[in-house]
């Protein structure tokens, strides 16, 4: 930060330490303690104690002396880094095209680009096996035509492939918002000085959008590092998350090693997050103008246009292949060792509507509430962190982010243990028997997504805008309400959407916390169906419905963002004139 | 519990509204008020649901069984007993145990219903099962083979029988020009390299039984050698036991080691798959038990007796379910479909008389050994096996005594278990695995052993590969 802006930030911060700030901090802290720290602590206790309850570090020694564990650690790191890179290769051009150039299909890219996230990872991997696997459609066709097969789904490369396809939207969404928020004057200034093309992108535009990119890339990294479903479905076990899971969930064996791995994963994920914060430190990304004066859309040359479309088509085909796979599966009677199903039927959809329509409603309810809770918490934490001098405010961020690394099964066991026997006030119903617990688990597990988006959005709002509001007499609360939050709207919405759609596919905590089928959300239903030969069709049908529901929601919120932007537009133009 | 439409739409409103709402009304201050409001909305939504206590006469069943099976029983039972409702709660076996264990008395589900006998042993050990010996169907034989159908202590009852065998995809085999396998020993042949799949005994109780059956049928050393050879031909060791039949159904794998109903249900549902029981097999029951401290024990007892009654057993013949009844075919009222397997005949023919005490005593050792030397080292094992097959083929064309000796060494290195038969019979050795791993010293010993197995296995496989490659070079 330059001296001038640092001073300005300081002025606002000093003004900012009011009782309201303390209260907000306390409420956030209470939430995190009650629904994250204490439950997880309850479980993690096991990693540090002997059978008789006395403390020990012996379990950690046992971990580090195992060659397999060191190998798993190295593999996890490799897969996470490579996935983030591949995801960036997919996402950066898409984000740049949609924001920078005037061409049709931008909205399509944005909506379709989100679709991978709404697929439960294990369903996505199953579907990708059907398309790209060893006897998948692509390889069967290639084998017939040319006698070759592509080992796309084999080994660690398979995981990287699936993860990059699954998580690149994190980068796409955050980067798109960041690019939109860049002040067009910066670009014009660079062009006045003779900077064009790639140089303009790499030296001016991309660096200005770096907070969004880093926010997205670090999410991809941590998510892949922590992901369980994909490696398991692909049969890869030499990674940390599968090792922890295999140990925690063995029949009749409470193995502390699983909890040790969980502790190590949490510590490492927090370190990765801290490192990404370190990269961004010492730089100021805030620009004073927003929205209306954003970088100008240009027309592409015919050749450029062709290249852009070609890339988009290739990416979309790959990205949509799991959805295509699930769609085919949902319509298939029998699909076995053939490029396409033998015969088609709509019976699976009938089964689903007959048995499971309540699940769609449950998903909307739980995930909507959880995502709402997440953006409120996210904005609060971002504001406390960047704009106030509240002591230990960074800790709120770190604690909230740590939940990324908490396996769902650990969080769920923590809830069941911590709230054992606690009833809802005034009734005899167990708290853990209500769906509120499922909703809270979603909110806690998806909070980091919303938080990152909110932080990136707030980083790009220059503090002088708030100062201006306050210098003409607005209170702090009013300036937040009328200036800061509206300017953050894009980021907030990105956070909401990310939280919502990823909560919609949460499975591990859901399975443990669902106490009646009538309370079950769709992800549970898909899992349930997918457990049997006759259930694969209905499971896929429910998956298609889940995708449709979330896609419509995402599209609607996108329309809202566009409208927000267009409302800013005329005013900005007047200012420029 | 139906969710009122109003709360549903409120959830939807919360979903589509934020940005627009926030901008126009400037509503959400990022602190107290909004949080409180959110909480209120949540609470209001919840309170609508609180008003529903667990209805009397509702039996809650925790099960790992698929929906078409539970749905069939739910429909039939509710029709036979109007007034009693069945609430099915599907969890996999491990999560089911955790779920029952974490709930206080009076809030627990009533019935636990799953395949793996060891899951019931865990529940029995934690005093979570009530005695239901009185509910057993008197028409059921005491034993299948020499495995007791009902738990001798009366804590759980056999509800259906299952044998283990081989399932294959006929299209896959035809496309790859492979013969259908009949015995475990067929799977070690080079033609099947990369076409087989199995699950792991630590993940799936049914796979554990298969592995233990093989070990008891062939003896420890020979059994492991065969297991390692089969595993070397495996394309994957799946995490879920359903991953194997699923992969065979969709043609990802050619052949899978599965429990019979997976194979039979796939076949009867129209998939191009077939199933066979090898001679080395065991028939064991899937079980049902009454959870102590449940809400509706009386109604739950009625449900359990229904599942083992003749009427309840007939439901197993549904093609989508395809499980074997605990009653002999002659006691099934003549409803047995044509060509349906008779478990008692299979058990009689089977070479293995399954010893559950032996299995129990070395349970954790077998699981850990399988994971450390097969699941986690599959890549190296596959590479060694591939090299051995290649050298074998070359030698068949052009015999060479020196190369043959090298190949034998390679086979010994790759397919000898890292724990021998005397060690696994050693009580002290088994004791290490039975002790609580929560004790840091025990944990350290166990992990050191596991690390030792893992490292030795890796070295053995790499050495085997090197030896086989030398043999191949000589035979060329």
Short mmCIF file of C-alpha atoms in Angstrom, two decimals, chain A residues 86-493:
data_model
loop_
_atom_site.label_atom_id
_atom_site.label_comp_id
_atom_site.label_asym_id
_atom_site.label_seq_id
_atom_site.Cartn_x
_atom_site.Cartn_y
_atom_site.Cartn_z
CA UNK A 86 -5.05 -26.66 -15.42
CA UNK A 87 -8.12 -24.92 -14.00
CA UNK A 88 -6.42 -21.55 -14.65
CA UNK A 89 -5.68 -22.55 -18.25
CA UNK A 90 -9.38 -23.28 -18.74
CA UNK A 91 -10.76 -20.33 -16.79
CA UNK A 92 -8.55 -17.34 -17.59
CA UNK A 93 -9.31 -17.17 -21.35
CA UNK A 94 -13.03 -17.71 -20.69
CA UNK A 95 -13.15 -14.92 -18.13
CA UNK A 96 -11.15 -12.58 -20.32
CA UNK A 97 -13.27 -13.20 -23.42
CA UNK A 98 -16.53 -12.62 -21.64
CA UNK A 99 -15.50 -9.37 -19.97
CA UNK A 100 -13.17 -7.91 -22.51
CA UNK A 101 -14.77 -8.61 -25.87
CA UNK A 102 -18.06 -7.83 -27.38
CA UNK A 103 -19.37 -11.13 -28.55
CA UNK A 104 -22.39 -13.32 -28.22
CA UNK A 105 -22.50 -16.16 -25.79
CA UNK A 106 -20.90 -14.42 -22.82
CA UNK A 107 -23.93 -15.13 -20.69
CA UNK A 108 -23.90 -18.71 -21.92
CA UNK A 109 -20.29 -19.16 -20.86
CA UNK A 110 -20.99 -17.72 -17.45
CA UNK A 111 -23.96 -19.95 -16.81
CA UNK A 112 -22.53 -23.09 -18.35
CA UNK A 113 -19.21 -22.44 -16.66
CA UNK A 114 -20.86 -22.83 -13.29
CA UNK A 115 -22.47 -26.15 -14.12
CA UNK A 116 -19.52 -28.38 -13.11
CA UNK A 117 -19.82 -27.23 -9.51
CA UNK A 118 -23.37 -28.43 -9.15
CA UNK A 119 -22.52 -32.02 -9.82
CA UNK A 120 -21.80 -34.10 -6.73
CA UNK A 121 -18.16 -35.08 -7.23
CA UNK A 122 -18.80 -38.80 -7.18
CA UNK A 123 -21.57 -38.50 -9.76
CA UNK A 124 -19.30 -36.34 -11.92
CA UNK A 125 -16.56 -38.92 -11.74
CA UNK A 126 -19.00 -41.75 -12.54
CA UNK A 127 -20.30 -39.82 -15.53
CA UNK A 128 -16.79 -38.97 -16.74
CA UNK A 129 -15.91 -42.65 -16.53
CA UNK A 130 -18.81 -43.35 -18.86
CA UNK A 131 -17.49 -40.79 -21.36
CA UNK A 132 -13.70 -40.82 -20.98
CA UNK A 133 -13.05 -43.98 -18.93
CA UNK A 134 -11.34 -47.12 -20.16
CA UNK A 135 -14.58 -48.41 -21.67
CA UNK A 136 -16.12 -44.95 -22.05
CA UNK A 137 -17.79 -43.70 -25.21
CA UNK A 138 -14.73 -41.78 -26.42
CA UNK A 139 -12.32 -44.67 -25.97
CA UNK A 140 -14.69 -47.22 -27.49
CA UNK A 141 -15.09 -45.03 -30.57
CA UNK A 142 -11.37 -44.31 -30.77
CA UNK A 143 -10.61 -47.99 -30.32
CA UNK A 144 -12.99 -48.97 -33.16
CA UNK A 145 -11.73 -46.29 -35.51
CA UNK A 146 -8.00 -46.13 -34.82
CA UNK A 147 -7.24 -48.93 -32.38
CA UNK A 148 -6.03 -46.52 -29.70
CA UNK A 149 -7.33 -45.46 -26.31
CA UNK A 150 -6.57 -42.40 -24.21
CA UNK A 151 -5.74 -43.08 -20.56
CA UNK A 152 -7.39 -39.82 -19.46
CA UNK A 153 -8.92 -41.26 -16.31
CA UNK A 154 -5.94 -43.28 -15.10
CA UNK A 155 -3.79 -42.51 -12.08
CA UNK A 156 -3.11 -39.08 -10.66
CA UNK A 157 -3.67 -37.52 -14.09
CA UNK A 158 -7.26 -38.69 -13.98
CA UNK A 159 -7.76 -36.87 -10.69
CA UNK A 160 -6.17 -33.70 -12.05
CA UNK A 161 -8.39 -33.86 -15.14
CA UNK A 162 -11.59 -34.34 -13.16
CA UNK A 163 -10.71 -31.80 -10.47
CA UNK A 164 -9.77 -29.09 -12.96
CA UNK A 165 -13.03 -29.59 -14.82
CA UNK A 166 -14.92 -29.58 -11.58
CA UNK A 167 -13.37 -26.59 -9.83
CA UNK A 168 -12.28 -24.15 -12.56
CA UNK A 169 -15.50 -22.13 -12.03
CA UNK A 170 -14.00 -20.87 -8.77
CA UNK A 171 -11.38 -19.04 -10.80
CA UNK A 172 -13.81 -18.09 -13.55
CA UNK A 173 -16.31 -16.48 -11.21
CA UNK A 174 -13.87 -14.60 -9.05
CA UNK A 175 -11.78 -13.46 -12.00
CA UNK A 176 -14.78 -12.28 -13.98
CA UNK A 177 -15.95 -10.11 -11.12
CA UNK A 178 -12.43 -8.77 -10.62
CA UNK A 179 -12.03 -7.96 -14.30
CA UNK A 180 -15.35 -6.18 -14.35
CA UNK A 181 -14.26 -4.02 -11.46
CA UNK A 182 -11.09 -2.76 -13.10
CA UNK A 183 -11.11 0.95 -13.78
CA UNK A 184 -11.14 1.50 -17.54
CA UNK A 185 -8.96 4.57 -17.09
CA UNK A 186 -6.05 2.29 -16.21
CA UNK A 187 -6.34 0.51 -19.51
CA UNK A 188 -6.69 3.74 -21.42
CA UNK A 189 -3.64 5.15 -19.73
CA UNK A 190 -1.66 2.05 -20.65
CA UNK A 191 -2.83 2.22 -24.25
CA UNK A 192 -1.97 5.90 -24.44
CA UNK A 193 1.54 4.90 -23.54
CA UNK A 194 1.60 2.36 -26.35
CA UNK A 195 0.84 -0.87 -24.51
CA UNK A 196 -1.21 -3.37 -26.52
CA UNK A 197 -2.24 -6.97 -26.86
CA UNK A 198 -0.59 -9.57 -24.65
CA UNK A 199 1.56 -7.02 -22.92
CA UNK A 200 -1.49 -5.01 -21.98
CA UNK A 201 -3.09 -8.15 -20.57
CA UNK A 202 -0.09 -9.42 -18.63
CA UNK A 203 1.29 -6.11 -17.40
CA UNK A 204 -1.86 -4.14 -16.63
CA UNK A 205 -5.14 -6.00 -16.72
CA UNK A 206 -4.21 -9.33 -15.19
CA UNK A 207 -2.21 -7.77 -12.32
CA UNK A 208 -5.16 -5.53 -11.49
CA UNK A 209 -7.43 -8.55 -11.38
CA UNK A 210 -4.96 -10.55 -9.32
CA UNK A 211 -7.01 -10.56 -6.09
CA UNK A 212 -9.84 -12.33 -7.90
CA UNK A 213 -7.49 -14.79 -9.54
CA UNK A 214 -5.63 -15.60 -6.36
CA UNK A 215 -8.90 -15.94 -4.46
CA UNK A 216 -10.11 -18.45 -7.04
CA UNK A 217 -6.85 -20.33 -7.47
CA UNK A 218 -6.28 -20.72 -3.73
CA UNK A 219 -9.82 -22.07 -3.40
CA UNK A 220 -9.14 -24.60 -6.12
CA UNK A 221 -5.91 -25.60 -4.44
CA UNK A 222 -7.41 -26.09 -1.00
CA UNK A 223 -10.53 -27.77 -2.34
CA UNK A 224 -8.56 -30.29 -4.38
CA UNK A 225 -6.19 -30.85 -1.50
CA UNK A 226 -9.19 -31.74 0.63
CA UNK A 227 -11.31 -33.54 -1.96
CA UNK A 228 -12.30 -37.06 -1.23
CA UNK A 229 -14.99 -38.17 -3.65
CA UNK A 230 -13.00 -37.93 -6.86
CA UNK A 231 -9.90 -39.90 -5.82
CA UNK A 232 -12.11 -42.55 -4.26
CA UNK A 233 -14.29 -43.03 -7.32
CA UNK A 234 -11.17 -43.19 -9.49
CA UNK A 235 -9.64 -45.71 -7.12
CA UNK A 236 -6.67 -43.61 -6.06
CA UNK A 237 -5.93 -43.95 -2.37
CA UNK A 238 -2.39 -42.62 -1.94
CA UNK A 239 -3.48 -39.10 -1.08
CA UNK A 240 -4.10 -37.50 2.30
CA UNK A 241 -7.88 -37.09 2.20
CA UNK A 242 -8.61 -40.69 1.18
CA UNK A 243 -6.13 -41.93 3.78
CA UNK A 244 -7.90 -39.95 6.51
CA UNK A 245 -11.30 -41.10 5.33
CA UNK A 246 -10.32 -44.75 5.02
CA UNK A 247 -9.04 -44.70 8.55
CA UNK A 248 -11.88 -42.79 10.17
CA UNK A 249 -14.54 -44.94 8.55
CA UNK A 250 -13.23 -48.42 9.08
CA UNK A 251 -15.70 -50.73 10.73
CA UNK A 252 -15.27 -50.95 14.47
CA UNK A 253 -12.00 -49.13 14.55
CA UNK A 254 -11.56 -45.68 15.99
CA UNK A 255 -8.19 -44.93 14.53
CA UNK A 256 -6.53 -41.75 15.82
CA UNK A 257 -4.41 -41.66 12.67
CA UNK A 258 -7.39 -40.43 10.68
CA UNK A 259 -7.78 -37.51 13.05
CA UNK A 260 -4.04 -36.82 12.90
CA UNK A 261 -4.29 -36.53 9.12
CA UNK A 262 -7.28 -34.21 9.50
CA UNK A 263 -5.27 -31.96 11.82
CA UNK A 264 -2.39 -31.92 9.36
CA UNK A 265 -4.71 -31.12 6.46
CA UNK A 266 -6.26 -28.25 8.34
CA UNK A 267 -2.89 -26.79 9.29
CA UNK A 268 -1.65 -27.09 5.74
CA UNK A 269 -4.75 -25.56 4.18
CA UNK A 270 -4.51 -22.61 6.51
CA UNK A 271 -0.87 -22.22 5.54
CA UNK A 272 -1.80 -22.20 1.85
CA UNK A 273 -4.39 -19.52 2.48
CA UNK A 274 -1.95 -17.46 4.53
CA UNK A 275 0.59 -17.79 1.74
CA UNK A 276 -1.85 -16.47 -0.85
CA UNK A 277 -2.60 -13.54 1.44
CA UNK A 278 1.15 -12.96 1.72
CA UNK A 279 1.48 -12.82 -2.07
CA UNK A 280 -1.11 -10.07 -2.24
CA UNK A 281 0.28 -8.12 0.69
CA UNK A 282 2.08 -4.88 0.03
CA UNK A 283 0.11 -4.13 -3.09
CA UNK A 284 -2.88 -1.92 -3.55
CA UNK A 285 -5.52 -3.21 -5.95
CA UNK A 286 -8.20 -0.69 -5.24
CA UNK A 287 -9.31 1.59 -8.01
CA UNK A 288 -11.63 4.48 -7.37
CA UNK A 289 -14.05 4.01 -10.20
CA UNK A 290 -16.42 1.13 -10.64
CA UNK A 291 -18.69 -0.53 -13.08
CA UNK A 292 -19.57 2.08 -15.64
CA UNK A 293 -16.03 2.98 -16.59
CA UNK A 294 -14.89 -0.60 -16.64
CA UNK A 295 -12.57 -1.76 -19.41
CA UNK A 296 -14.14 -1.27 -22.76
CA UNK A 297 -15.49 -4.15 -24.71
CA UNK A 298 -13.92 -4.50 -28.08
CA UNK A 299 -14.67 -6.34 -31.26
CA UNK A 300 -12.51 -9.29 -32.13
CA UNK A 301 -10.86 -9.66 -35.50
CA UNK A 302 -12.38 -12.52 -37.54
CA UNK A 303 -9.32 -14.69 -36.86
CA UNK A 304 -9.33 -13.86 -33.18
CA UNK A 305 -13.04 -14.47 -33.08
CA UNK A 306 -12.58 -17.89 -34.64
CA UNK A 307 -9.86 -18.82 -32.16
CA UNK A 308 -11.95 -17.63 -29.25
CA UNK A 309 -14.97 -19.61 -30.35
CA UNK A 310 -12.87 -22.69 -31.05
CA UNK A 311 -11.41 -22.60 -27.55
CA UNK A 312 -14.79 -22.02 -25.98
CA UNK A 313 -16.36 -24.90 -27.88
CA UNK A 314 -13.57 -27.30 -26.92
CA UNK A 315 -13.71 -26.31 -23.28
CA UNK A 316 -17.47 -26.44 -23.12
CA UNK A 317 -17.58 -29.87 -24.70
CA UNK A 318 -15.19 -31.25 -22.13
CA UNK A 319 -16.78 -29.39 -19.27
CA UNK A 320 -20.27 -30.47 -20.19
CA UNK A 321 -19.40 -34.10 -20.81
CA UNK A 322 -20.24 -35.21 -17.26
CA UNK A 323 -23.63 -33.55 -17.60
CA UNK A 324 -24.16 -35.22 -20.91
CA UNK A 325 -23.15 -38.51 -19.32
CA UNK A 326 -25.65 -38.08 -16.48
CA UNK A 327 -28.37 -37.02 -18.90
CA UNK A 328 -27.82 -40.11 -21.05
CA UNK A 329 -27.71 -42.32 -17.98
CA UNK A 330 -31.00 -40.85 -16.75
CA UNK A 331 -32.65 -41.74 -20.05
CA UNK A 332 -30.95 -45.09 -20.57
CA UNK A 333 -32.57 -48.47 -20.07
CA UNK A 334 -29.35 -50.43 -20.32
CA UNK A 335 -26.00 -48.80 -21.02
CA UNK A 336 -23.12 -51.19 -20.95
CA UNK A 337 -19.90 -51.29 -22.94
CA UNK A 338 -21.31 -49.27 -25.79
CA UNK A 339 -20.80 -45.64 -26.87
CA UNK A 340 -24.48 -44.89 -26.34
CA UNK A 341 -27.28 -46.59 -24.37
CA UNK A 342 -29.13 -49.49 -26.00
CA UNK A 343 -32.59 -48.05 -25.48
CA UNK A 344 -34.18 -44.98 -23.92
CA UNK A 345 -36.96 -44.49 -21.41
CA UNK A 346 -38.54 -41.74 -19.29
CA UNK A 347 -39.45 -44.16 -16.51
CA UNK A 348 -36.60 -43.02 -14.26
CA UNK A 349 -38.02 -39.49 -14.12
CA UNK A 350 -41.43 -40.85 -13.23
CA UNK A 351 -39.87 -42.84 -10.36
CA UNK A 352 -38.11 -39.75 -9.07
CA UNK A 353 -41.16 -37.50 -9.19
CA UNK A 354 -43.22 -40.14 -7.47
CA UNK A 355 -40.74 -40.85 -4.67
CA UNK A 356 -38.56 -37.84 -4.11
CA UNK A 357 -40.14 -34.50 -4.99
CA UNK A 358 -39.74 -33.30 -1.38
CA UNK A 359 -35.99 -33.52 -1.76
CA UNK A 360 -35.90 -30.71 -4.34
CA UNK A 361 -37.73 -28.43 -1.93
CA UNK A 362 -35.43 -29.39 0.92
CA UNK A 363 -32.33 -28.60 -1.13
CA UNK A 364 -33.61 -25.13 -2.04
CA UNK A 365 -34.55 -24.40 1.55
CA UNK A 366 -31.37 -25.60 3.27
CA UNK A 367 -28.94 -24.25 0.71
CA UNK A 368 -30.72 -20.92 0.33
CA UNK A 369 -30.62 -20.31 4.08
CA UNK A 370 -27.04 -21.53 4.37
CA UNK A 371 -25.80 -19.35 1.51
CA UNK A 372 -27.67 -16.34 2.89
CA UNK A 373 -26.04 -16.88 6.24
CA UNK A 374 -22.69 -17.23 4.50
CA UNK A 375 -22.75 -13.92 2.64
CA UNK A 376 -23.87 -12.06 5.75
CA UNK A 377 -21.01 -13.60 7.70
CA UNK A 378 -18.65 -13.12 4.75
CA UNK A 379 -19.35 -9.41 4.34
CA UNK A 380 -19.09 -8.90 8.09
CA UNK A 381 -15.76 -10.67 8.38
CA UNK A 382 -14.36 -8.95 5.27
CA UNK A 383 -15.34 -5.57 6.63
CA UNK A 384 -14.00 -6.22 10.11
CA UNK A 385 -10.77 -7.45 8.59
CA UNK A 386 -10.09 -4.74 6.05
CA UNK A 387 -11.72 -1.70 7.56
CA UNK A 388 -11.48 -1.90 11.33
CA UNK A 389 -8.77 -2.23 13.93
CA UNK A 390 -10.60 -4.91 15.87
CA UNK A 391 -7.97 -6.93 17.72
CA UNK A 392 -7.24 -10.37 16.26
CA UNK A 393 -9.61 -9.72 13.33
CA UNK A 394 -7.43 -11.82 11.05
CA UNK A 395 -8.31 -14.77 13.21
CA UNK A 396 -11.93 -14.62 12.16
CA UNK A 397 -10.77 -15.07 8.57
CA UNK A 398 -8.40 -17.87 9.43
CA UNK A 399 -10.90 -19.77 11.52
CA UNK A 400 -13.64 -19.43 8.92
CA UNK A 401 -11.24 -20.50 6.18
CA UNK A 402 -10.07 -23.48 8.20
CA UNK A 403 -13.48 -25.06 7.70
CA UNK A 404 -12.41 -25.74 4.10
CA UNK A 405 -10.09 -28.38 5.41
CA UNK A 406 -12.57 -30.00 7.78
CA UNK A 407 -13.87 -33.21 6.25
CA UNK A 408 -17.65 -33.26 6.32
CA UNK A 409 -17.71 -36.49 8.24
CA UNK A 410 -15.57 -34.92 11.01
CA UNK A 411 -17.84 -31.89 11.28
CA UNK A 412 -20.92 -34.08 11.41
CA UNK A 413 -19.53 -36.37 14.10
CA UNK A 414 -18.53 -33.24 16.00
CA UNK A 415 -22.11 -31.93 15.87
CA UNK A 416 -23.56 -35.24 16.96
CA UNK A 417 -21.15 -35.43 19.90
CA UNK A 418 -21.27 -31.80 21.02
CA UNK A 419 -25.04 -31.48 20.82
CA UNK A 420 -25.81 -34.96 22.07
CA UNK A 421 -29.05 -34.84 24.04
CA UNK A 422 -29.62 -31.10 23.48
CA UNK A 423 -33.27 -30.46 22.70
CA UNK A 424 -34.85 -27.57 20.86
CA UNK A 425 -35.99 -25.12 23.56
CA UNK A 426 -39.53 -25.75 24.70
CA UNK A 427 -39.92 -29.13 23.00
CA UNK A 428 -38.63 -32.65 23.29
CA UNK A 429 -37.25 -32.73 19.78
CA UNK A 430 -33.53 -33.30 19.57
CA UNK A 431 -31.58 -30.48 17.98
CA UNK A 432 -29.55 -33.00 16.01
CA UNK A 433 -32.79 -34.52 14.75
CA UNK A 434 -33.85 -31.32 12.98
CA UNK A 435 -32.71 -30.17 9.58
CA UNK A 436 -31.28 -27.00 11.12
CA UNK A 437 -28.12 -28.99 11.79
CA UNK A 438 -27.80 -29.91 8.11
CA UNK A 439 -28.29 -26.25 7.17
CA UNK A 440 -25.69 -25.09 9.70
CA UNK A 441 -23.20 -27.69 8.51
CA UNK A 442 -23.68 -26.40 4.96
CA UNK A 443 -23.23 -22.79 6.11
CA UNK A 444 -20.03 -23.61 7.97
CA UNK A 445 -18.53 -25.75 5.23
CA UNK A 446 -19.31 -23.27 2.45
CA UNK A 447 -18.50 -20.08 4.38
CA UNK A 448 -14.93 -19.86 3.00
CA UNK A 449 -16.24 -19.54 -0.57
CA UNK A 450 -18.51 -16.64 0.24
CA UNK A 451 -15.81 -15.11 2.42
CA UNK A 452 -13.15 -15.14 -0.30
CA UNK A 453 -15.52 -13.53 -2.78
CA UNK A 454 -16.52 -10.85 -0.28
CA UNK A 455 -12.93 -10.11 0.67
CA UNK A 456 -11.89 -9.83 -2.97
CA UNK A 457 -14.84 -7.54 -3.65
CA UNK A 458 -14.10 -5.32 -0.67
CA UNK A 459 -10.41 -5.14 -1.53
CA UNK A 460 -11.38 -3.53 -4.78
CA UNK A 461 -13.56 -0.85 -3.21
CA UNK A 462 -11.29 2.07 -2.49
CA UNK A 463 -11.50 3.30 1.06
CA UNK A 464 -11.80 6.90 -0.13
CA UNK A 465 -15.32 6.17 -1.35
CA UNK A 466 -16.34 5.43 2.20
CA UNK A 467 -14.47 8.42 3.48
CA UNK A 468 -16.28 10.58 0.99
CA UNK A 469 -19.62 9.27 2.22
CA UNK A 470 -18.63 9.81 5.83
CA UNK A 471 -17.23 13.28 5.17
CA UNK A 472 -20.63 14.39 3.95
CA UNK A 473 -22.19 13.14 7.16
CA UNK A 474 -23.13 9.47 6.66
CA UNK A 475 -22.70 7.25 9.70
CA UNK A 476 -20.48 4.21 9.36
CA UNK A 477 -23.44 1.88 9.18
CA UNK A 478 -25.10 4.05 6.58
CA UNK A 479 -21.97 4.27 4.47
CA UNK A 480 -21.69 0.50 4.57
CA UNK A 481 -25.30 0.08 3.60
CA UNK A 482 -25.47 2.67 0.86
CA UNK A 483 -21.93 2.63 -0.50
CA UNK A 484 -19.88 -0.41 0.38
CA UNK A 485 -22.39 -3.23 0.04
CA UNK A 486 -23.86 -2.00 -3.27
CA UNK A 487 -20.35 -1.68 -4.68
CA UNK A 488 -19.59 -5.20 -3.51
CA UNK A 489 -22.84 -6.59 -4.95
CA UNK A 490 -21.15 -8.57 -7.72
CA UNK A 491 -18.74 -10.23 -5.32
CA UNK A 492 -21.45 -10.90 -2.78
CA UNK A 493 -23.59 -12.56 -5.38
#
